[in-house]
C-alpha cells in the first residue's frame, strides 16, 4: 500500500484525527472535491463554517439573490443522472432553488457524512518533516492530512464598510452574505442600503416593494443591464435536458465558459445604425449577452468602450424619470463591462418610486458616520430602522488571508502573496506543498461551476497520479511558476478592466492594504486554459515536482 493511502486508511489515533485530505469549504467546490477524492479511496474530511452545504448559496439569502448566468449551464455536469433528475424552475435560478439543488446533490451522493459543519478553519500549517498539514479550527480542534484542499470560494470573505460608528446603530444591520435564515420584514420600515454593486442591484428593487422608505447610499454607480429572467416550462426543461451535452460542449468552447461568445466584429468597423440595432437586440435578450456576446473590442478599445457605454447610459436615461437621478446612476469613472456587469430586474425603475431616495455619497453627501438612529451625511441624518451593508467582499485572496496558512519554512501565504499570488495554473501555490486550490488565484474562472469542475478534475488527476506511483508530495517548480505568473499578468495588460478598481483587481478600501491593483485571475481564453491543463495532465504533470 502506498504512503498516501496508508495515511488515508490509518485508524484515527487518539487526539489529532488524520485524513488523506482535508477540504476547507462545503460549497460547490468542496462538495465536488470530496466526491472525487472519495472515489480515489481517500479518507476525507470537509470543514465548513456554515451549518450545512451550499457556500455562497447557503450564505447569500438576501431578497432578490439569484444567478446572473443561465441556470442550465450552472449545475454540475459530472453526473448525467443528476442532470436528468433536476429541473431548473427559472432561467436564472433564485437562491432558494439553487440551495435546494445543492442539498439534493449532497443527499444523492451522501456527502454530509464526511463533512463537519460549524467548523471554521483558522490555521493550516505544513509540517515538512512529516509531510502533513495540521489544520486548526476555531474551537481549537486539530486534524492532520496529507493533502489540504482549499475550496474557499472567490467571494466568501465579506467586508463591512470602514465607516465610524458602525457598531452604534441600534436597529438590525445585515451584510447580505450573512443574511438571516428567517425572512426580514421591511413592511413599514425605513431601510438604508450602503453599496450599489451586483448584490445591492438585485436586492434594491425587491426591498423597495415593501419598505416604507428606502435610502440607497451610493459611492460609485455601476453599469447594469436587464436580466430578463423567466420561468422554464416542463417541455422547455425536457428540451434543455436533451441538449445538455451540446450546451456544455459549447460553453467549453467560449472564453469564459458561458453560452455567450463575443461577436467577431469590431465596434469601430460597424456603421453606427447597425451597431445600435445590434445593441438593442442584445439589451432585449436575457443574460450576459450584452457584455460577453458584444463586439470583441469593447473590453480593450477605449473608443469602442465609450460607444457601448453611451448606449447603456442612454438606456438608463430612458428608464429613470428624474434626469438628475439618472445622471447620478451613470458611471463616469469606468466604462461598461470593465467591472463585472450586474444584471438587474427593475433596478433603474426602483428609483422612479416615491419611497426610494438615491444619496450620492461621493459628490453630494459624503457619509460622516453611522449613528444609533441611522446615517449622518454632510447634509443631514437619515433615520433608519434597518441598515444593509451591501459592501462586497475581499475578492479571491481574501478567504485565504483569513486563514493562517503556512507552507515550507513556515512562510505565511498572505506574505508570499503580498505583491502577487504565485502559482502554477492557479492550482498549486509556490512554497505550499500538497495544497490543492479549487478556484485559486491566477486560474481561469467565468462560469463558476464549470471552472470548479475543471479545477477539481485536474487536481483529482494529480492525486490519482500520486497514488498510482506512491508519491507523497507535490509542489510547483520555480520556472513554471515564473512562466505562469508572467502569462497571467500579460493576459491582463490589454484589458480596460485592469485599469479599474474592483474586487476583480483586488482593491477593497475596507481592508487594510488592499489599495493596489493586482491581477487575480487568468484572463486568457478558456479554450487555451483547458488545452494547457490537458497537456500538463497528459504529459504526466512534468511541470510539478513529486517525491
Ligand atoms: P461589489 O460589487 O464589490 O460592490 C460593493 C459595493 O459597496 C460598491 O458599490 C462599493 O462602492 C460599495 N462600498 C463598499 N465599501 C463602501 C463604503 N465604505 N462606503 C460606501 N460604499 C461602499 O460587491 P457585491 O456584493 O455587490 O457583488 C460582489 C460580486 O458578487 C459580484 O461582482 C458578483 O460576481 C456576485 P465602490 O464601487 O467601491 O465605490
XYZ file of C-alpha atoms and ligand atoms in Angstrom:
586
model
C 0.000 0.000 0.000
C 1.479 3.378 -0.861
C 2.011 6.027 1.750
C -0.855 8.330 0.745
C -3.393 5.548 1.001
C -1.727 4.368 4.209
C -2.336 7.790 5.743
C -5.802 7.816 4.282
C -6.743 4.473 5.798
C -4.821 4.574 9.043
C -7.211 4.404 12.014
C -7.581 7.653 13.899
C -5.016 7.954 16.664
C -6.355 9.386 19.857
C -6.010 13.142 19.888
C -5.476 14.546 16.437
C -7.505 12.904 13.664
C -5.683 12.055 10.433
C -7.134 12.123 6.954
C -5.889 11.617 3.445
C -7.267 15.038 2.585
C -8.853 17.934 4.388
C -11.120 20.157 2.308
C -11.885 23.680 3.504
C -15.396 24.653 2.425
C -18.612 22.803 1.565
C -19.766 24.952 -1.330
C -19.871 23.953 -4.988
C -16.082 23.382 -4.987
C -15.737 21.468 -1.733
C -18.696 19.212 -2.466
C -17.268 18.072 -5.787
C -13.724 17.805 -4.431
C -14.998 15.477 -1.717
C -16.873 13.393 -4.272
C -13.808 12.918 -6.488
C -11.334 12.260 -3.653
C -13.656 9.715 -2.115
C -13.744 7.903 -5.447
C -9.962 7.604 -5.156
C -10.410 5.734 -1.889
C -9.258 8.574 0.318
C -10.451 9.315 3.792
C -11.598 12.921 3.545
C -12.875 15.486 5.989
C -14.574 18.715 4.901
C -14.622 21.590 7.389
C -17.260 24.240 6.803
C -18.118 27.426 8.710
C -21.809 27.204 7.827
C -24.267 24.759 9.327
C -24.881 23.000 6.028
C -23.726 22.713 2.413
C -24.005 25.403 -0.250
C -21.265 28.008 0.328
C -22.283 31.197 -1.489
C -25.820 29.848 -1.862
C -26.008 28.921 1.817
C -24.995 32.396 2.992
C -26.437 34.831 0.453
C -30.151 34.658 1.276
C -30.925 38.316 0.688
C -34.056 39.289 -1.251
C -33.528 39.072 -4.996
C -30.444 36.800 -4.787
C -30.231 34.728 -7.950
C -27.930 33.571 -10.752
C -26.875 36.054 -13.394
C -25.925 33.034 -15.521
C -28.277 30.627 -17.261
C -29.284 28.012 -14.657
C -28.963 25.186 -17.158
C -25.243 25.944 -17.595
C -24.657 26.361 -13.891
C -25.222 22.885 -12.474
C -22.675 20.101 -12.089
C -22.114 18.096 -15.242
C -20.169 15.183 -13.721
C -23.309 13.101 -13.247
C -25.613 12.709 -16.232
C -28.139 11.079 -13.918
C -28.179 14.167 -11.700
C -28.605 16.428 -14.737
C -31.586 14.421 -15.888
C -33.153 14.293 -12.432
C -33.040 18.008 -11.675
C -35.498 20.517 -13.148
C -34.443 24.162 -13.074
C -37.554 26.260 -12.500
C -36.265 29.584 -13.830
C -33.722 30.550 -16.457
C -31.811 32.445 -13.737
C -32.309 30.435 -10.595
C -33.278 32.213 -7.360
C -31.150 31.423 -4.292
C -33.680 29.122 -2.546
C -33.883 26.862 -5.621
C -30.111 26.765 -6.005
C -29.672 25.867 -2.358
C -32.299 23.146 -2.782
C -30.321 21.842 -5.775
C -27.089 21.710 -3.767
C -28.888 19.936 -0.934
C -30.188 17.410 -3.447
C -26.606 16.813 -4.620
C -25.402 16.379 -1.040
C -28.212 13.874 -0.364
C -27.796 11.943 -3.599
C -24.076 11.383 -3.077
C -24.268 11.142 0.711
C -21.717 13.925 1.061
C -22.572 15.083 4.564
C -21.121 12.008 6.269
C -17.610 13.376 5.627
C -18.455 16.967 6.462
C -18.113 18.784 9.729
C -20.235 21.936 9.897
C -19.983 24.955 12.201
C -16.241 24.447 11.923
C -14.128 27.401 10.836
C -10.550 26.650 9.892
C -8.295 29.280 11.440
C -4.882 27.805 10.609
C -3.238 25.248 8.332
C 0.474 24.576 8.838
C 2.668 22.358 6.691
C 4.954 20.001 8.599
C 7.815 19.432 6.210
C 9.346 16.529 8.135
C 6.099 14.590 8.408
C 4.812 15.703 5.006
C 1.463 16.532 6.562
C -0.794 19.532 7.025
C -2.037 20.365 10.520
C -5.363 22.128 10.433
C -6.720 24.047 13.426
C -10.344 25.018 13.920
C -11.708 27.997 15.807
C -12.724 25.574 18.559
C -9.094 24.536 18.992
C -9.730 21.093 17.483
C -6.938 19.900 15.206
C -6.668 17.408 12.372
C -3.836 16.309 10.077
C -3.816 15.313 6.451
C -1.537 14.563 3.510
C -3.436 16.979 1.243
C -5.037 20.314 2.003
C -7.721 21.324 -0.496
C -8.832 24.908 -0.405
C -12.394 25.261 -1.652
C -12.944 28.620 -0.033
C -14.693 30.470 -2.891
C -13.686 33.707 -4.576
C -16.360 35.823 -2.906
C -16.717 34.457 0.604
C -14.707 36.931 2.688
C -17.368 39.599 3.081
C -16.330 43.067 4.196
C -18.094 45.677 6.282
C -17.684 49.373 5.489
C -14.888 51.200 7.239
C -17.242 53.936 8.450
C -17.015 55.315 12.001
C -19.808 54.335 14.376
C -20.641 51.084 12.598
C -21.413 49.266 15.833
C -23.551 52.063 17.250
C -26.620 51.610 15.023
C -29.454 50.498 17.292
C -31.575 48.675 14.710
C -30.789 45.430 12.918
C -27.888 45.674 10.448
C -27.088 42.960 7.923
C -24.451 42.112 5.374
C -26.172 40.190 2.529
C -23.571 37.424 2.872
C -24.746 36.840 6.460
C -28.455 37.257 5.826
C -30.817 35.798 8.481
C -32.362 32.398 7.788
C -35.829 33.752 8.527
C -37.357 36.385 6.216
C -36.697 40.015 7.073
C -39.933 42.013 7.022
C -39.466 45.505 5.592
C -43.132 46.481 5.839
C -43.494 49.927 7.361
C -39.723 50.221 7.834
C -37.190 52.825 6.761
C -34.351 50.871 5.225
C -30.868 52.033 4.252
C -28.595 50.218 1.791
C -24.913 51.103 1.534
C -23.387 49.982 -1.775
C -24.571 49.611 -5.345
C -22.720 46.506 -6.569
C -24.269 43.333 -8.006
C -25.761 42.381 -4.633
C -27.461 45.730 -3.983
C -28.656 45.880 -7.585
C -30.514 42.592 -7.040
C -31.814 43.494 -3.574
C -32.924 47.132 -4.037
C -35.944 46.520 -6.338
C -37.185 43.767 -4.009
C -36.786 45.784 -0.802
C -38.361 48.841 -2.431
C -41.577 46.859 -2.991
C -42.357 46.528 0.730
C -40.286 49.101 2.627
C -41.954 52.285 3.802
C -38.857 54.119 2.639
C -35.571 53.013 1.112
C -32.464 55.179 1.055
C -29.641 53.979 -1.180
C -26.203 55.312 -0.285
C -24.211 55.135 -3.494
C -20.493 55.815 -3.593
C -19.803 54.895 -7.222
C -22.531 53.725 -9.622
C -22.116 50.505 -11.580
C -23.185 49.766 -15.114
C -26.031 47.254 -15.124
C -28.208 45.664 -17.812
C -31.524 43.778 -17.751
C -31.528 40.108 -16.732
C -34.843 39.251 -18.463
C -35.496 36.232 -16.249
C -38.410 33.884 -16.972
C -39.748 30.550 -15.797
C -38.865 27.272 -17.515
C -41.803 25.153 -18.616
C -41.715 21.346 -18.381
C -41.352 20.978 -22.151
C -38.599 23.602 -22.245
C -36.736 21.787 -19.473
C -37.107 18.485 -21.322
C -35.627 20.108 -24.418
C -32.719 21.503 -22.360
C -32.069 18.063 -20.866
C -31.940 16.539 -24.328
C -29.327 19.122 -25.355
C -27.124 19.122 -22.236
C -24.119 17.572 -23.996
C -24.206 20.229 -26.707
C -24.795 23.056 -24.227
C -21.825 22.095 -22.049
C -19.602 21.424 -25.061
C -20.497 24.855 -26.408
C -19.712 26.527 -23.063
C -16.346 24.759 -23.002
C -15.529 26.464 -26.300
C -16.236 30.056 -25.181
C -13.744 32.391 -23.468
C -15.389 32.263 -20.033
C -17.399 29.036 -20.296
C -20.756 30.785 -20.540
C -23.087 30.327 -23.506
C -22.097 33.767 -24.769
C -19.463 34.197 -27.444
C -18.116 37.604 -28.468
C -19.193 38.876 -31.878
C -16.155 38.629 -34.194
C -16.669 42.176 -35.494
C -15.046 45.249 -34.002
C -17.334 48.084 -32.879
C -15.230 50.591 -34.757
C -15.760 48.696 -38.054
C -19.556 48.579 -37.800
C -21.677 51.531 -39.024
C -23.436 53.363 -36.149
C -27.013 52.371 -37.115
C -26.012 48.718 -37.432
C -24.285 48.843 -34.029
C -27.333 50.424 -32.497
C -29.610 47.690 -33.859
C -27.226 45.001 -32.565
C -27.086 46.584 -29.110
C -30.868 46.966 -28.983
C -31.147 43.247 -29.725
C -28.609 42.307 -27.027
C -30.223 44.628 -24.461
C -33.554 42.884 -25.020
C -32.066 39.400 -24.574
C -31.612 37.525 -21.278
C -28.277 37.164 -19.538
C -24.730 38.335 -20.093
C -25.005 38.671 -23.923
C -24.815 42.475 -23.777
C -21.445 42.093 -22.026
C -19.917 38.828 -23.244
C -21.678 38.493 -26.603
C -20.873 42.041 -27.658
C -18.349 43.217 -30.269
C -14.966 41.770 -29.440
C -13.243 45.116 -28.859
C -15.485 46.637 -26.155
C -13.194 45.407 -23.371
C -9.917 46.509 -24.938
C -10.544 49.562 -27.100
C -11.342 52.922 -25.454
C -13.354 54.214 -28.429
C -15.441 51.039 -28.677
C -15.976 51.039 -24.942
C -17.074 54.672 -24.950
C -19.656 53.873 -27.652
C -21.264 50.952 -25.787
C -21.117 52.934 -22.530
C -23.022 55.753 -24.215
C -25.634 53.265 -25.436
C -26.180 51.904 -21.910
C -26.216 55.442 -20.472
C -28.987 56.307 -22.938
C -30.983 53.309 -21.668
C -30.577 54.480 -18.073
C -31.786 57.972 -19.058
C -34.819 56.397 -20.757
C -35.681 54.258 -17.760
C -35.189 56.752 -14.915
C -37.815 59.513 -14.806
C -35.795 62.177 -12.992
C -32.876 63.249 -15.232
C -30.779 64.312 -12.235
C -31.175 60.860 -10.655
C -30.399 59.189 -13.985
C -27.132 61.142 -14.261
C -26.125 60.023 -10.764
C -26.736 56.392 -11.759
C -24.476 56.597 -14.825
C -20.857 55.689 -14.072
C -18.352 58.324 -15.179
C -15.166 56.783 -13.800
C -15.169 53.478 -15.707
C -16.586 52.088 -18.918
C -19.274 49.457 -19.423
C -18.021 45.924 -18.767
C -14.782 46.960 -17.116
C -16.200 45.759 -13.804
C -18.332 42.628 -13.542
C -21.695 43.719 -15.016
C -24.574 43.203 -12.564
C -27.788 42.050 -14.221
C -30.945 43.657 -12.904
C -34.677 43.210 -12.745
C -36.274 46.650 -12.436
C -33.276 48.253 -10.709
C -33.459 51.561 -12.530
C -37.259 51.764 -12.264
C -36.923 51.379 -8.468
C -35.627 54.968 -8.429
C -38.904 56.148 -10.008
C -40.779 55.109 -6.880
C -41.811 57.765 -4.382
C -40.430 55.688 -1.499
C -36.859 55.393 -2.866
C -34.149 58.026 -2.421
C -30.694 57.908 -4.002
C -27.968 59.585 -1.978
C -24.739 60.236 -3.861
C -22.098 59.927 -1.160
C -19.213 60.747 -3.464
C -20.320 64.133 -4.848
C -23.301 65.381 -2.831
C -23.467 63.981 0.672
C -20.418 62.115 1.965
C -21.194 59.760 4.833
C -19.688 61.096 8.043
C -20.643 58.332 10.435
C -23.180 55.752 11.446
C -25.257 56.857 14.415
C -27.644 54.968 16.717
C -30.507 56.353 14.590
C -29.112 55.903 11.094
C -26.554 57.543 8.841
C -25.205 61.051 9.255
C -24.046 62.577 5.991
C -22.538 66.022 5.457
C -26.085 67.360 4.971
C -28.374 65.539 7.388
C -29.074 62.478 9.491
C -31.033 59.807 7.606
C -33.116 57.928 10.174
C -33.330 54.208 9.534
C -34.932 51.130 11.093
C -32.833 48.594 9.180
C -29.361 49.025 7.702
C -27.889 46.822 4.971
C -24.164 46.771 4.268
C -24.071 45.601 0.631
C -20.399 46.477 0.646
C -18.963 43.417 -1.014
C -16.055 41.098 -0.465
C -12.297 40.895 -0.217
C -12.242 39.014 -3.503
C -10.256 35.918 -4.484
C -7.406 36.086 -1.941
C -9.469 37.398 0.994
C -10.640 33.985 2.156
C -7.051 32.688 2.051
C -5.811 35.696 4.037
C -8.274 34.981 6.830
C -6.631 31.615 7.494
C -3.115 31.408 8.911
C -1.755 29.197 6.122
C 1.957 28.379 6.432
C 3.995 26.383 3.971
C 7.641 25.374 3.674
C 9.839 27.243 6.163
C 6.667 28.415 7.982
C 6.197 31.155 5.343
C 2.723 32.638 5.579
C 0.670 32.518 2.377
C -0.520 36.075 2.983
C 3.089 37.299 2.963
C 4.053 35.133 -0.008
C 1.200 36.704 -1.997
C 1.565 40.264 -0.671
C 2.547 41.637 -4.085
C 1.080 38.963 -6.306
C -0.128 35.393 -5.988
C 2.499 32.946 -7.214
C 1.005 29.743 -8.504
C 1.176 27.252 -11.306
C -2.120 27.391 -13.233
C -3.771 28.695 -10.067
C -3.832 25.055 -8.943
C -0.873 24.942 -6.537
C 0.903 27.838 -4.820
C 4.675 28.151 -4.784
C 6.077 27.040 -1.428
C 2.904 25.260 -0.281
C 3.309 21.544 -0.993
C 0.231 19.343 -1.285
C -2.101 22.344 -1.137
C -4.601 21.957 -3.960
C -6.602 25.080 -4.695
C -10.029 24.960 -6.298
C -10.559 28.362 -7.961
C -7.276 29.642 -6.598
C -5.964 32.995 -7.798
C -4.495 33.019 -11.319
C -6.757 30.260 -12.543
C -9.420 30.553 -15.263
C -12.879 31.451 -13.958
C -16.055 32.808 -15.542
C -18.843 30.267 -15.273
C -18.044 29.198 -11.722
C -19.380 25.610 -11.554
C -17.753 24.778 -14.878
C -14.470 26.289 -13.683
C -14.837 24.345 -10.429
C -15.356 21.068 -12.230
C -12.346 21.679 -14.425
C -10.182 22.636 -11.453
C -11.267 19.633 -9.374
C -10.770 17.193 -12.267
C -7.218 18.487 -12.702
C -6.423 18.178 -9.024
C -8.054 14.780 -8.636
C -5.870 13.783 -11.601
C -2.748 14.834 -9.698
C -3.825 12.884 -6.627
C -4.613 9.800 -8.733
C -1.213 10.098 -10.409
C 0.472 10.237 -6.995
C -1.493 7.324 -5.575
C -0.572 5.155 -8.554
C 3.138 5.936 -8.238
C 3.467 6.094 -4.477
C 4.326 9.796 -4.438
C 3.578 11.599 -1.213
C 4.451 15.169 -2.034
C 3.720 17.532 -4.922
C 4.897 21.078 -5.355
C 5.445 23.652 -8.042
C 8.670 24.186 -9.966
C 10.013 27.765 -9.800
C 10.500 28.163 -13.559
C 6.894 27.180 -14.288
C 5.533 29.462 -11.561
C 7.509 32.331 -13.097
C 6.260 31.478 -16.588
C 2.619 31.183 -15.484
C 2.684 34.349 -13.384
C 4.015 36.255 -16.386
C 1.403 34.698 -18.686
C -1.389 35.750 -16.345
C -0.079 39.286 -15.921
C 0.467 39.684 -19.691
C -3.053 38.444 -20.484
C -4.495 41.168 -18.244
C -2.434 44.004 -19.743
C -4.610 44.891 -22.759
C -7.849 44.812 -20.763
C -9.565 48.060 -19.815
C -10.814 46.244 -16.692
C -7.222 46.056 -15.439
C -7.246 49.845 -15.108
C -10.313 49.933 -12.874
C -10.635 49.367 -9.125
C -12.902 46.446 -8.261
C -12.851 43.193 -6.308
C -11.571 41.605 -9.522
C -8.447 43.769 -9.423
C -8.107 43.179 -5.697
C -8.997 46.669 -4.489
C -11.124 46.976 -1.358
C -10.678 50.077 0.739
C -12.438 48.447 3.680
C -9.470 46.097 4.044
C -6.095 47.344 5.196
C -3.501 47.187 2.439
C -5.977 46.469 -0.361
C -5.463 49.698 -2.272
C -3.126 48.487 -5.020
C -4.474 46.696 -8.097
C -3.312 43.112 -8.635
C -4.069 40.562 -11.306
C -6.108 37.868 -9.582
C -7.421 35.726 -12.429
C -6.309 34.250 -15.730
C -7.893 36.404 -18.420
C -6.880 34.358 -21.426
C -9.349 32.290 -23.441
C -10.999 29.357 -21.637
C -10.004 27.068 -24.501
C -6.330 27.926 -24.063
C -6.566 27.178 -20.365
C -8.223 23.813 -20.965
C -5.645 22.964 -23.594
C -2.782 23.905 -21.273
C -4.110 21.927 -18.305
C -4.912 18.926 -20.522
C -1.370 18.965 -21.935
C 0.122 19.084 -18.443
C -2.048 16.144 -17.346
C -1.376 14.079 -20.471
C 2.333 14.807 -20.197
C 2.453 13.274 -16.706
C 2.456 16.539 -14.740
C 6.143 17.144 -15.519
C 5.719 20.808 -14.606
C 5.298 19.751 -10.974
C 7.838 18.224 -8.622
C 6.905 14.921 -6.964
C 8.517 12.777 -4.347
P -19.264 44.783 -5.021
O -19.612 44.619 -6.431
O -17.834 44.833 -4.636
O -19.999 46.119 -4.523
C -19.780 46.661 -3.256
C -20.460 47.996 -3.199
O -20.305 48.552 -1.906
C -19.882 49.007 -4.176
O -20.914 49.769 -4.691
C -18.965 49.843 -3.289
O -18.723 51.132 -3.759
C -19.768 49.865 -2.017
N -18.956 50.145 -0.832
C -18.004 49.350 -0.304
N -17.493 49.925 0.792
C -18.134 51.093 0.949
C -18.036 52.118 1.909
N -17.157 52.055 2.917
N -18.853 53.201 1.778
C -19.732 53.268 0.748
N -19.876 52.311 -0.187
C -19.078 51.240 -0.077
O -19.919 43.655 -4.113
P -21.300 42.901 -4.333
O -21.553 42.093 -3.115
O -22.350 43.827 -4.763
O -21.015 41.945 -5.553
C -19.901 41.052 -5.495
C -19.977 40.051 -6.581
O -20.953 39.067 -6.186
C -20.424 40.461 -7.908
O -19.485 41.024 -8.749
C -20.944 39.159 -8.483
O -19.890 38.404 -9.053
C -21.516 38.443 -7.328
P -17.426 51.459 -4.684
O -17.763 50.928 -6.036
O -16.262 50.731 -4.057
O -17.307 52.923 -4.648
